[in-house]
Amino acid sequence: MSLLAEVSALDSASSDAAVSEKAAVTESAPVSDSALDTESAKAPLVSLSALTKSFGDLPVLKGIDLEVRPGEVVSIIGRSGSGKSTLLRCINQLEQHDGGAIHVAGKLLDGSEMDAAALAQDVGMVFQSFNLFPHKRVGENVMLAPMLVKGVARDVAEREAREMLAKVGLGEKFDAWPSQLSGGQQQRVAIARALAMHPKVLLCDEITSALDPELVGDVLKVLEQLKREGMTLILVTHEMNFARDVGDRVIFMHQGRVHESGDPATLFANPATEELRQFLGAVL
Amino acid sequence: MIDFTLWDILRNLLLAARWTLALSLIAFIGGSLVGLALTFLRLTRWPGAALFCRLYTELFQGTPLLMQLFLAFFGVAVFGLDVSAWTAAAVALTLFSSAFLHDIWRGCVEAVPKGQWEGARVLGLGYLKTMRHIILPQALRMAIAPTVGFSVQIIKGTALASVIGFVELTKAGTMLNNATLEPFTVFALVALLYFAMCYPLSRLARHLEARLNVTAR
């Protein structure tokens, strides 16, 4: 009993500023619409202004302004080629933007050779193709970055990895190989792996698109749980039901611009532009 | 004329086969070391490193091994260097093997999917940590089968060392043929001995390929 208490004391002592900040966010996360007013007074966690990006001669992002506040769940929808994945990849600098500014947690990403280790502690990402490390067991996949990037001790990292895996419903898969898991399970491991770095915002790039339909639900359930815990989520998604039922805000991108945005209920019920109407007609 | 029994021929060929094996081993080990150095040089991303490695590879892949042996043996004599057939064969085969092994290993590093780089990058791993913990372990796995497969090419390549007077299996075969005038027997035995050395390696390569593929992902 006393040993347990010691362990948890150690745990909280070793947790860094990112964790305590996240805990603070969790406490003050909006529980009802009336809390939204105090929420909007907070500084944005992710802020994009006049963001531009081209691939060669092809402009992909033509000036994006977007602010995401702590605890918000923002869904980005749009046709393929509308720039939504590129937008997401600029936020964690997998793509370098050409113009405009990106602030994450108050820090300017200036497009120069930047510190991946520092950014990874603010921004986590989950990919459509999972990108688990096939030569490492599930547990090691989750433990790797905390140990290598943050210098967390192995036993601490392992305990936390088990926690994260339990959180996504895969507590018993710690010693499995990624190839032994279904797509839905692999994607949940990828989420656990991203969470192990305690990011302030989690980017999800079409994370259910490669999954069989019956496996999508498990992954979305994990996202819902993360939202309840106050995690900030930015997702590029084709899951319109999820965007409507769980998301706080929907961004419709069209030809490299934010064409329309607003709260999901209004946006899906009364699309203001012809492009969104057509898009919704095609996907719903 | 001395009468050669079948056993006499086989015994002499077996003795010569030791030198084929020794030369193959030297070429494989030397080629691995140089090839590894080239691969790491390329991975440093130093300016010019990739170009140097590419030129090196194309030079040795784009010229016949026989010419490389001639240059290593007769060519350097022009500069007043007197090299033994042993040294010339070892150097030429080492350089030749290193070019191919480097090319195989470079391909394996590049064959690791881009998503692995991105997965590591978003977790905060830098270039060196990603290489060491994510890319190289997977590349190594992929490299094993083609590397073993290439060792077969090295063994057969040593046959060319016979033309600069290095007495290995093929040279011993021609000498025995001259003495016995039984080309079919002699060269059939030579071929059989090469096969006995190469076949197990081919089988091993195929076995490794099948096994490593199943568990890879």
Short mmCIF file of C-alpha atoms in Angstrom, two decimals:
data_model
loop_
_atom_site.label_atom_id
_atom_site.label_comp_id
_atom_site.label_asym_id
_atom_site.label_seq_id
_atom_site.Cartn_x
_atom_site.Cartn_y
_atom_site.Cartn_z
CA MET A 1 0.00 0.00 0.00
CA SER A 2 2.70 2.46 1.03
CA LEU A 3 4.84 1.24 -1.83
CA LEU A 4 2.04 2.00 -4.24
CA ALA A 5 1.71 5.47 -2.83
CA GLU A 6 5.43 5.99 -3.25
CA VAL A 7 5.30 4.84 -6.82
CA SER A 8 2.52 7.21 -7.71
CA ALA A 9 4.33 10.01 -5.90
CA LEU A 10 7.40 9.28 -8.01
CA ASP A 11 5.22 9.28 -11.04
CA SER A 12 3.82 12.71 -10.42
CA ALA A 13 7.24 14.02 -9.44
CA SER A 14 8.73 12.86 -12.72
CA SER A 15 5.93 14.26 -14.83
CA ASP A 16 6.95 17.40 -16.63
CA ALA A 17 5.34 20.72 -17.26
CA ALA A 18 3.49 19.38 -20.28
CA VAL A 19 1.62 16.87 -18.19
CA SER A 20 0.61 19.29 -15.47
CA GLU A 21 -0.49 21.80 -18.07
CA LYS A 22 -2.56 19.13 -19.74
CA ALA A 23 -4.09 18.24 -16.39
CA ALA A 24 -5.04 21.88 -15.91
CA VAL A 25 -6.69 21.88 -19.32
CA THR A 26 -8.59 18.74 -18.44
CA GLU A 27 -10.02 20.33 -15.31
CA SER A 28 -11.23 23.40 -17.09
CA ALA A 29 -12.42 21.62 -20.21
CA PRO A 30 -15.85 22.80 -21.29
CA VAL A 31 -18.62 20.62 -19.93
CA SER A 32 -21.51 22.66 -21.27
CA ASP A 33 -22.11 25.38 -23.80
CA SER A 34 -22.07 28.04 -21.10
CA ALA A 35 -18.45 27.17 -20.36
CA LEU A 36 -17.54 28.08 -23.93
CA ASP A 37 -17.36 31.77 -23.08
CA THR A 38 -14.55 31.32 -20.59
CA GLU A 39 -12.98 28.84 -22.98
CA SER A 40 -12.74 31.39 -25.77
CA ALA A 41 -10.85 33.74 -23.50
CA LYS A 42 -7.96 31.27 -23.48
CA ALA A 43 -5.00 31.61 -25.76
CA PRO A 44 -5.22 29.36 -28.81
CA LEU A 45 -3.14 26.21 -28.68
CA VAL A 46 -2.62 26.13 -32.41
CA SER A 47 -2.80 29.27 -34.46
CA LEU A 48 -2.30 29.55 -38.21
CA SER A 49 -2.27 32.87 -40.00
CA ALA A 50 -2.09 33.41 -43.76
CA LEU A 51 -0.49 29.99 -44.14
CA THR A 52 0.66 29.16 -47.66
CA LYS A 53 2.30 26.10 -49.12
CA SER A 54 3.09 25.03 -52.67
CA PHE A 55 4.48 21.87 -54.12
CA GLY A 56 6.56 23.16 -57.00
CA ASP A 57 4.22 25.31 -59.07
CA LEU A 58 1.12 23.87 -57.48
CA PRO A 59 -0.30 25.99 -54.68
CA VAL A 60 -1.87 23.68 -52.12
CA LEU A 61 -2.62 26.07 -49.28
CA LYS A 62 -3.57 29.58 -50.31
CA GLY A 63 -3.70 31.46 -47.05
CA ILE A 64 -5.21 29.59 -44.14
CA ASP A 65 -6.26 31.29 -40.92
CA LEU A 66 -7.25 28.97 -38.13
CA GLU A 67 -7.20 29.01 -34.35
CA VAL A 68 -7.72 25.93 -32.24
CA ARG A 69 -8.25 26.31 -28.52
CA PRO A 70 -7.30 23.83 -25.83
CA GLY A 71 -9.79 21.00 -25.56
CA GLU A 72 -11.38 21.69 -28.92
CA VAL A 73 -12.13 18.94 -31.44
CA VAL A 74 -11.83 20.32 -34.95
CA SER A 75 -12.72 18.22 -37.99
CA ILE A 76 -11.32 19.16 -41.36
CA ILE A 77 -13.35 17.88 -44.29
CA GLY A 78 -13.12 18.37 -48.02
CA ARG A 79 -12.40 16.64 -51.30
CA SER A 80 -9.07 14.95 -51.84
CA GLY A 81 -6.59 17.51 -53.11
CA SER A 82 -8.21 20.31 -51.16
CA GLY A 83 -5.11 20.63 -48.99
CA LYS A 84 -6.45 19.22 -45.75
CA SER A 85 -3.68 16.69 -45.17
CA THR A 86 -1.03 19.22 -46.11
CA LEU A 87 -2.51 21.62 -43.58
CA LEU A 88 -2.21 18.99 -40.89
CA ARG A 89 1.33 18.10 -41.90
CA CYS A 90 2.40 21.73 -41.74
CA ILE A 91 1.32 21.94 -38.10
CA ASN A 92 3.98 19.43 -37.11
CA GLN A 93 6.40 20.46 -39.84
CA LEU A 94 6.34 17.22 -41.78
CA GLU A 95 5.89 19.80 -44.52
CA GLN A 96 7.61 23.16 -44.31
CA HIS A 97 5.22 26.00 -45.01
CA ASP A 98 6.21 28.71 -47.50
CA GLY A 99 4.48 31.74 -45.99
CA GLY A 100 2.43 32.83 -43.04
CA ALA A 101 2.92 31.84 -39.43
CA ILE A 102 2.22 28.80 -37.30
CA HIS A 103 2.16 29.09 -33.52
CA VAL A 104 1.86 25.98 -31.39
CA ALA A 105 1.48 26.48 -27.63
CA GLY A 106 2.67 30.05 -28.06
CA LYS A 107 5.85 29.08 -29.92
CA LEU A 108 6.46 30.22 -33.48
CA LEU A 109 7.44 27.49 -35.94
CA ASP A 110 9.72 29.50 -38.16
CA GLY A 111 10.30 26.92 -40.86
CA SER A 112 14.02 26.73 -40.15
CA GLU A 113 15.69 23.48 -39.15
CA MET A 114 13.70 22.94 -36.00
CA ASP A 115 13.92 20.75 -33.02
CA ALA A 116 11.78 17.68 -33.72
CA ALA A 117 12.14 16.54 -30.11
CA ALA A 118 10.66 19.75 -28.72
CA LEU A 119 7.80 19.86 -31.22
CA ALA A 120 6.91 16.22 -30.58
CA GLN A 121 6.13 17.09 -26.97
CA ASP A 122 3.52 19.61 -28.11
CA VAL A 123 2.10 17.90 -31.20
CA GLY A 124 1.33 14.21 -31.64
CA MET A 125 0.25 12.61 -34.88
CA VAL A 126 -1.55 9.48 -36.00
CA PHE A 127 -1.42 8.43 -39.65
CA GLN A 128 -3.79 6.68 -42.00
CA SER A 129 -1.22 3.91 -42.47
CA PHE A 130 -0.48 3.49 -38.71
CA ASN A 131 3.30 3.54 -39.28
CA LEU A 132 3.96 1.25 -36.34
CA PHE A 133 7.52 -0.05 -36.14
CA PRO A 134 7.13 -3.66 -37.33
CA HIS A 135 10.39 -4.87 -35.77
CA LYS A 136 9.36 -3.81 -32.28
CA ARG A 137 6.70 -5.29 -30.05
CA VAL A 138 3.61 -3.26 -29.27
CA GLY A 139 4.90 -2.20 -25.86
CA GLU A 140 8.25 -1.14 -27.26
CA ASN A 141 6.51 0.91 -29.93
CA VAL A 142 4.87 2.91 -27.17
CA MET A 143 7.92 3.11 -24.87
CA LEU A 144 10.45 4.02 -27.52
CA ALA A 145 9.96 7.77 -27.86
CA PRO A 146 9.57 8.61 -24.16
CA MET A 147 12.83 6.74 -23.51
CA LEU A 148 14.82 8.02 -26.47
CA VAL A 149 13.48 11.55 -26.68
CA LYS A 150 12.55 12.43 -23.11
CA GLY A 151 15.02 10.17 -21.35
CA VAL A 152 12.34 8.45 -19.29
CA ALA A 153 13.63 5.41 -17.38
CA ARG A 154 12.65 2.04 -18.81
CA ASP A 155 10.49 0.93 -15.88
CA VAL A 156 8.62 4.23 -15.82
CA ALA A 157 8.16 4.13 -19.59
CA GLU A 158 6.91 0.56 -19.40
CA ARG A 159 4.38 1.34 -16.70
CA GLU A 160 3.11 4.27 -18.66
CA ALA A 161 2.99 2.28 -21.90
CA ARG A 162 0.84 -0.33 -20.18
CA GLU A 163 -1.45 2.44 -18.96
CA MET A 164 -1.74 3.96 -22.42
CA LEU A 165 -2.43 0.58 -24.00
CA ALA A 166 -5.08 -0.16 -21.39
CA LYS A 167 -6.64 3.21 -22.16
CA VAL A 168 -7.10 2.24 -25.81
CA GLY A 169 -8.37 -1.19 -24.79
CA LEU A 170 -5.25 -3.17 -25.67
CA GLY A 171 -3.75 -3.76 -22.25
CA GLU A 172 -3.17 -7.43 -23.02
CA LYS A 173 -1.28 -6.77 -26.27
CA PHE A 174 1.89 -5.35 -24.71
CA ASP A 175 4.06 -8.25 -25.91
CA ALA A 176 2.37 -8.81 -29.28
CA TRP A 177 3.96 -7.91 -32.61
CA PRO A 178 2.18 -5.24 -34.65
CA SER A 179 1.71 -7.73 -37.50
CA GLN A 180 -0.39 -9.92 -35.20
CA LEU A 181 -2.96 -7.17 -34.67
CA SER A 182 -5.94 -6.14 -36.77
CA GLY A 183 -5.89 -2.75 -38.46
CA GLY A 184 -8.12 -1.25 -35.82
CA GLN A 185 -5.89 -2.56 -33.07
CA GLN A 186 -2.76 -1.28 -34.81
CA GLN A 187 -4.32 2.15 -35.12
CA ARG A 188 -5.16 2.17 -31.43
CA VAL A 189 -1.55 1.24 -30.64
CA ALA A 190 -0.50 4.19 -32.80
CA ILE A 191 -2.77 6.44 -30.73
CA ALA A 192 -1.30 5.06 -27.49
CA ARG A 193 2.18 5.63 -28.90
CA ALA A 194 1.38 9.24 -29.69
CA LEU A 195 -0.22 9.80 -26.26
CA ALA A 196 2.85 8.45 -24.47
CA MET A 197 4.64 11.68 -25.38
CA HIS A 198 1.87 13.68 -23.63
CA PRO A 199 1.26 15.99 -26.56
CA LYS A 200 -0.96 19.03 -26.10
CA VAL A 201 -2.67 18.46 -29.42
CA LEU A 202 -3.19 15.27 -31.42
CA LEU A 203 -3.35 15.41 -35.20
CA CYS A 204 -5.25 12.59 -36.89
CA ASP A 205 -4.77 12.20 -40.63
CA GLU A 206 -7.65 10.07 -41.95
CA ILE A 207 -6.95 7.53 -39.26
CA THR A 208 -9.97 5.36 -40.01
CA SER A 209 -9.70 5.39 -43.81
CA ALA A 210 -7.58 2.25 -44.05
CA LEU A 211 -9.77 0.24 -41.71
CA ASP A 212 -12.51 -2.28 -42.36
CA PRO A 213 -15.87 -0.70 -41.51
CA GLU A 214 -16.45 -2.89 -38.47
CA LEU A 215 -13.15 -1.75 -36.94
CA VAL A 216 -13.74 1.98 -37.32
CA GLY A 217 -16.00 2.18 -34.27
CA ASP A 218 -13.33 1.07 -31.80
CA VAL A 219 -10.94 3.77 -32.99
CA LEU A 220 -13.60 6.47 -32.90
CA LYS A 221 -14.55 5.41 -29.38
CA VAL A 222 -10.97 6.08 -28.29
CA LEU A 223 -11.15 9.55 -29.84
CA GLU A 224 -14.40 10.27 -28.01
CA GLN A 225 -12.78 9.26 -24.77
CA LEU A 226 -9.83 11.55 -25.48
CA LYS A 227 -12.19 14.42 -26.06
CA ARG A 228 -13.89 13.77 -22.72
CA GLU A 229 -10.47 13.89 -21.09
CA GLY A 230 -9.90 17.31 -22.60
CA MET A 231 -7.45 16.42 -25.37
CA THR A 232 -7.26 18.86 -28.25
CA LEU A 233 -7.86 17.04 -31.53
CA ILE A 234 -7.49 18.18 -35.11
CA LEU A 235 -8.68 15.53 -37.51
CA VAL A 236 -8.82 15.20 -41.22
CA THR A 237 -11.70 12.80 -41.60
CA HIS A 238 -14.31 11.28 -43.82
CA GLU A 239 -16.38 10.19 -40.82
CA MET A 240 -19.15 12.77 -41.11
CA ASN A 241 -21.14 11.25 -38.26
CA PHE A 242 -18.17 11.57 -35.97
CA ALA A 243 -17.52 15.14 -37.08
CA ARG A 244 -21.15 15.99 -36.38
CA ASP A 245 -21.64 14.14 -33.10
CA VAL A 246 -18.29 14.60 -31.41
CA GLY A 247 -16.59 17.52 -33.13
CA ASP A 248 -16.83 21.09 -31.78
CA ARG A 249 -16.15 22.68 -35.11
CA VAL A 250 -15.98 21.65 -38.76
CA ILE A 251 -13.67 23.22 -41.32
CA PHE A 252 -14.59 22.65 -44.95
CA MET A 253 -11.60 23.09 -47.21
CA HIS A 254 -11.87 23.75 -50.91
CA GLN A 255 -9.04 24.49 -53.34
CA GLY A 256 -6.53 25.36 -50.65
CA ARG A 257 -8.76 27.66 -48.64
CA VAL A 258 -11.09 27.39 -45.68
CA HIS A 259 -14.29 27.62 -47.63
CA GLU A 260 -16.69 27.35 -44.77
CA SER A 261 -16.47 26.66 -41.07
CA GLY A 262 -18.72 26.56 -38.09
CA ASP A 263 -20.37 24.34 -35.56
CA PRO A 264 -21.17 20.91 -37.00
CA ALA A 265 -24.94 20.95 -36.49
CA THR A 266 -25.43 24.19 -38.40
CA LEU A 267 -22.87 23.42 -41.06
CA PHE A 268 -24.25 20.00 -41.94
CA ALA A 269 -27.90 21.12 -41.76
CA ASN A 270 -27.52 24.40 -43.62
CA PRO A 271 -24.42 24.53 -45.77
CA ALA A 272 -23.93 28.13 -46.89
CA THR A 273 -22.01 27.45 -50.06
CA GLU A 274 -22.78 25.40 -53.14
CA GLU A 275 -19.41 23.58 -52.87
CA LEU A 276 -20.15 22.28 -49.38
CA ARG A 277 -23.67 21.30 -50.42
CA GLN A 278 -22.23 19.28 -53.30
CA PHE A 279 -19.57 17.73 -51.11
CA LEU A 280 -22.05 16.69 -48.45
CA GLY A 281 -24.36 15.35 -51.13
CA ALA A 282 -21.53 13.17 -52.39
CA VAL A 283 -20.37 11.76 -49.06
CA LEU A 284 -23.50 11.52 -46.91
CA MET B 1 53.08 -39.79 -69.24
CA ILE B 2 51.86 -40.21 -65.71
CA ASP B 3 48.55 -41.96 -65.31
CA PHE B 4 45.96 -39.94 -63.37
CA THR B 5 43.26 -41.80 -61.55
CA LEU B 6 39.93 -40.16 -60.93
CA TRP B 7 40.92 -39.81 -57.31
CA ASP B 8 44.14 -38.01 -58.29
CA ILE B 9 42.14 -35.48 -60.27
CA LEU B 10 39.56 -34.99 -57.56
CA ARG B 11 42.20 -34.71 -54.84
CA ASN B 12 44.04 -31.99 -56.72
CA LEU B 13 40.85 -30.14 -57.45
CA LEU B 14 39.80 -30.31 -53.81
CA LEU B 15 43.15 -28.89 -52.76
CA ALA B 16 42.72 -26.05 -55.24
CA ALA B 17 39.13 -25.47 -54.08
CA ARG B 18 40.55 -24.34 -50.74
CA TRP B 19 42.00 -21.31 -52.51
CA THR B 20 38.71 -20.59 -54.19
CA LEU B 21 37.07 -20.60 -50.78
CA ALA B 22 39.84 -18.52 -49.23
CA LEU B 23 39.71 -15.93 -51.99
CA SER B 24 35.89 -15.82 -51.79
CA LEU B 25 36.03 -15.29 -48.05
CA ILE B 26 38.55 -12.48 -48.37
CA ALA B 27 36.53 -10.84 -51.11
CA PHE B 28 33.34 -11.18 -49.09
CA ILE B 29 34.79 -9.85 -45.85
CA GLY B 30 36.79 -7.11 -47.57
CA GLY B 31 33.85 -6.20 -49.78
CA SER B 32 31.55 -6.09 -46.77
CA LEU B 33 33.85 -3.74 -44.87
CA VAL B 34 34.33 -1.38 -47.81
CA GLY B 35 30.66 -1.65 -48.76
CA LEU B 36 29.62 -0.88 -45.20
CA ALA B 37 31.93 2.12 -45.09
CA LEU B 38 30.42 3.37 -48.36
CA THR B 39 26.89 2.84 -47.06
CA PHE B 40 27.56 4.81 -43.88
CA LEU B 41 29.37 7.49 -45.86
CA ARG B 42 26.27 7.89 -47.94
CA LEU B 43 24.04 8.00 -44.87
CA THR B 44 26.03 10.91 -43.40
CA ARG B 45 24.39 13.13 -46.03
CA TRP B 46 27.69 14.96 -46.50
CA PRO B 47 27.77 16.99 -49.69
CA GLY B 48 29.29 14.87 -52.42
CA ALA B 49 29.06 11.61 -50.46
CA ALA B 50 26.13 10.30 -52.46
CA LEU B 51 27.76 11.30 -55.73
CA PHE B 52 31.02 9.61 -54.77
CA CYS B 53 29.23 6.41 -53.81
CA ARG B 54 27.25 6.43 -57.02
CA LEU B 55 30.31 6.94 -59.21
CA TYR B 56 32.16 4.22 -57.30
CA THR B 57 29.29 1.79 -57.75
CA GLU B 58 28.83 2.57 -61.42
CA LEU B 59 32.55 2.28 -62.11
CA PHE B 60 32.81 -1.22 -60.68
CA GLN B 61 29.42 -2.41 -61.85
CA GLY B 62 29.89 -0.96 -65.32
CA THR B 63 33.21 -2.63 -66.15
CA PRO B 64 33.94 -6.36 -66.48
CA LEU B 65 35.50 -7.99 -63.46
CA LEU B 66 38.11 -9.39 -65.83
CA MET B 67 39.28 -5.88 -66.74
CA GLN B 68 39.44 -4.98 -63.07
CA LEU B 69 41.65 -8.01 -62.46
CA PHE B 70 43.91 -7.09 -65.40
CA LEU B 71 44.25 -3.55 -64.10
CA ALA B 72 44.98 -4.71 -60.56
CA PHE B 73 47.60 -7.18 -61.78
CA PHE B 74 49.19 -5.85 -64.97
CA GLY B 75 48.01 -2.25 -64.71
CA VAL B 76 49.75 -1.37 -61.48
CA ALA B 77 52.98 -2.83 -62.81
CA VAL B 78 53.14 0.25 -65.03
CA PHE B 79 53.60 2.31 -61.87
CA GLY B 80 56.47 0.09 -60.82
CA LEU B 81 54.43 -1.85 -58.32
CA ASP B 82 54.98 -5.57 -58.29
CA VAL B 83 51.89 -7.27 -56.93
CA SER B 84 51.36 -10.99 -56.55
CA ALA B 85 48.41 -12.68 -58.22
CA TRP B 86 47.04 -13.24 -54.72
CA THR B 87 47.07 -9.55 -53.83
CA ALA B 88 45.74 -8.45 -57.19
CA ALA B 89 42.88 -10.96 -57.06
CA ALA B 90 42.02 -10.10 -53.45
CA VAL B 91 42.02 -6.35 -54.13
CA ALA B 92 40.05 -6.56 -57.38
CA LEU B 93 37.43 -8.90 -55.95
CA THR B 94 37.13 -6.82 -52.80
CA LEU B 95 36.48 -3.63 -54.77
CA PHE B 96 34.07 -5.44 -57.09
CA SER B 97 32.13 -6.97 -54.17
CA SER B 98 32.04 -3.73 -52.21
CA ALA B 99 30.33 -1.93 -55.10
CA PHE B 100 27.60 -4.55 -55.35
CA LEU B 101 27.14 -5.00 -51.61
CA HIS B 102 26.94 -1.25 -51.12
CA ASP B 103 24.29 -1.07 -53.80
CA ILE B 104 22.29 -3.89 -52.18
CA TRP B 105 22.45 -2.28 -48.74
CA ARG B 106 21.66 1.20 -49.99
CA GLY B 107 18.60 -0.27 -51.66
CA CYS B 108 17.53 -1.94 -48.42
CA VAL B 109 17.83 1.31 -46.46
CA GLU B 110 15.80 3.09 -49.11
CA ALA B 111 13.23 0.30 -49.18
CA VAL B 112 12.14 1.01 -45.61
CA PRO B 113 8.82 2.80 -46.14
CA LYS B 114 8.73 6.59 -45.85
CA GLY B 115 6.02 6.21 -43.21
CA GLN B 116 8.60 4.78 -40.83
CA TRP B 117 10.61 8.00 -41.11
CA GLU B 118 7.51 10.08 -40.54
CA GLY B 119 6.33 7.91 -37.66
CA ALA B 120 9.68 8.39 -35.95
CA ARG B 121 9.88 12.06 -36.80
CA VAL B 122 6.52 12.95 -35.22
CA LEU B 123 7.62 11.16 -32.07
CA GLY B 124 10.60 13.50 -31.91
CA LEU B 125 13.36 11.14 -33.05
CA GLY B 126 16.15 12.88 -34.95
CA TYR B 127 18.00 11.50 -37.97
CA LEU B 128 20.56 9.43 -36.07
CA LYS B 129 18.09 7.92 -33.61
CA THR B 130 15.68 7.12 -36.43
CA MET B 131 18.48 5.47 -38.42
CA ARG B 132 19.74 3.47 -35.50
CA HIS B 133 16.49 2.34 -33.91
CA ILE B 134 14.00 2.29 -36.78
CA ILE B 135 15.57 2.19 -40.24
CA LEU B 136 18.75 0.12 -39.93
CA PRO B 137 17.23 -2.79 -38.00
CA GLN B 138 14.60 -3.17 -40.71
CA ALA B 139 17.09 -2.65 -43.54
CA LEU B 140 19.39 -5.27 -42.02
CA ARG B 141 16.57 -7.78 -42.03
CA MET B 142 15.89 -7.13 -45.68
CA ALA B 143 19.60 -7.23 -46.56
CA ILE B 144 20.40 -10.68 -45.24
CA ALA B 145 18.92 -12.77 -48.06
CA PRO B 146 20.32 -10.75 -51.02
CA THR B 147 23.69 -10.51 -49.30
CA VAL B 148 23.93 -14.27 -48.94
CA GLY B 149 22.73 -14.55 -52.52
CA PHE B 150 25.49 -12.26 -53.73
CA SER B 151 28.13 -14.41 -52.03
CA VAL B 152 27.35 -16.98 -54.74
CA GLN B 153 28.36 -14.40 -57.36
CA ILE B 154 31.63 -13.83 -55.52
CA ILE B 155 32.49 -17.54 -55.52
CA LYS B 156 31.85 -17.78 -59.24
CA GLY B 157 33.74 -14.52 -59.77
CA THR B 158 36.90 -15.99 -58.29
CA ALA B 159 37.12 -18.24 -61.35
CA LEU B 160 38.32 -15.24 -63.32
CA ALA B 161 41.35 -14.96 -61.06
CA SER B 162 42.68 -17.98 -62.95
CA VAL B 163 43.59 -15.77 -65.90
CA ILE B 164 46.16 -13.82 -63.90
CA GLY B 165 47.74 -17.07 -62.81
CA PHE B 166 46.12 -17.49 -59.43
CA VAL B 167 45.81 -21.22 -58.86
CA GLU B 168 42.32 -21.82 -57.64
CA LEU B 169 39.73 -24.33 -58.74
CA THR B 170 39.41 -23.23 -62.38
CA LYS B 171 43.15 -22.80 -62.92
CA ALA B 172 43.79 -26.20 -61.35
CA GLY B 173 41.17 -27.61 -63.70
CA THR B 174 42.89 -26.25 -66.82
CA MET B 175 46.25 -27.50 -65.58
CA LEU B 176 44.86 -30.97 -64.89
CA ASN B 177 43.19 -31.01 -68.30
CA ASN B 178 46.51 -30.25 -69.94
CA ALA B 179 48.10 -33.12 -68.07
CA THR B 180 45.34 -35.71 -68.45
CA LEU B 181 43.66 -34.68 -71.69
CA GLU B 182 40.36 -35.67 -70.14
CA PRO B 183 38.44 -32.39 -70.41
CA PHE B 184 35.01 -33.83 -69.76
CA THR B 185 35.95 -35.56 -66.54
CA VAL B 186 38.04 -32.69 -65.27
CA PHE B 187 35.67 -29.84 -66.04
CA ALA B 188 32.64 -31.81 -64.94
CA LEU B 189 34.31 -32.26 -61.59
CA VAL B 190 35.24 -28.57 -61.49
CA ALA B 191 31.66 -27.61 -62.18
CA LEU B 192 30.43 -30.06 -59.58
CA LEU B 193 32.70 -28.57 -56.96
CA TYR B 194 31.52 -25.02 -57.72
CA PHE B 195 27.97 -26.28 -57.48
CA ALA B 196 28.69 -27.91 -54.14
CA MET B 197 29.89 -24.56 -52.81
CA CYS B 198 27.19 -22.37 -54.33
CA TYR B 199 24.07 -24.47 -54.00
CA PRO B 200 23.92 -24.47 -50.19
CA LEU B 201 24.30 -20.70 -50.22
CA SER B 202 21.50 -20.27 -52.76
CA ARG B 203 19.29 -22.50 -50.68
CA LEU B 204 20.18 -20.56 -47.55
CA ALA B 205 19.39 -17.26 -49.27
CA ARG B 206 16.02 -18.54 -50.44
CA HIS B 207 15.26 -19.94 -47.01
CA LEU B 208 16.16 -16.68 -45.29
CA GLU B 209 14.13 -14.69 -47.76
CA ALA B 210 11.04 -16.76 -47.07
CA ARG B 211 11.50 -16.75 -43.32
CA LEU B 212 12.34 -13.07 -42.89
CA ASN B 213 9.46 -12.03 -45.11
CA VAL B 214 6.83 -13.82 -43.09
CA THR B 215 7.68 -12.13 -39.82
CA ALA B 216 8.75 -8.78 -41.19
CA ARG B 217 5.34 -7.18 -41.22
#
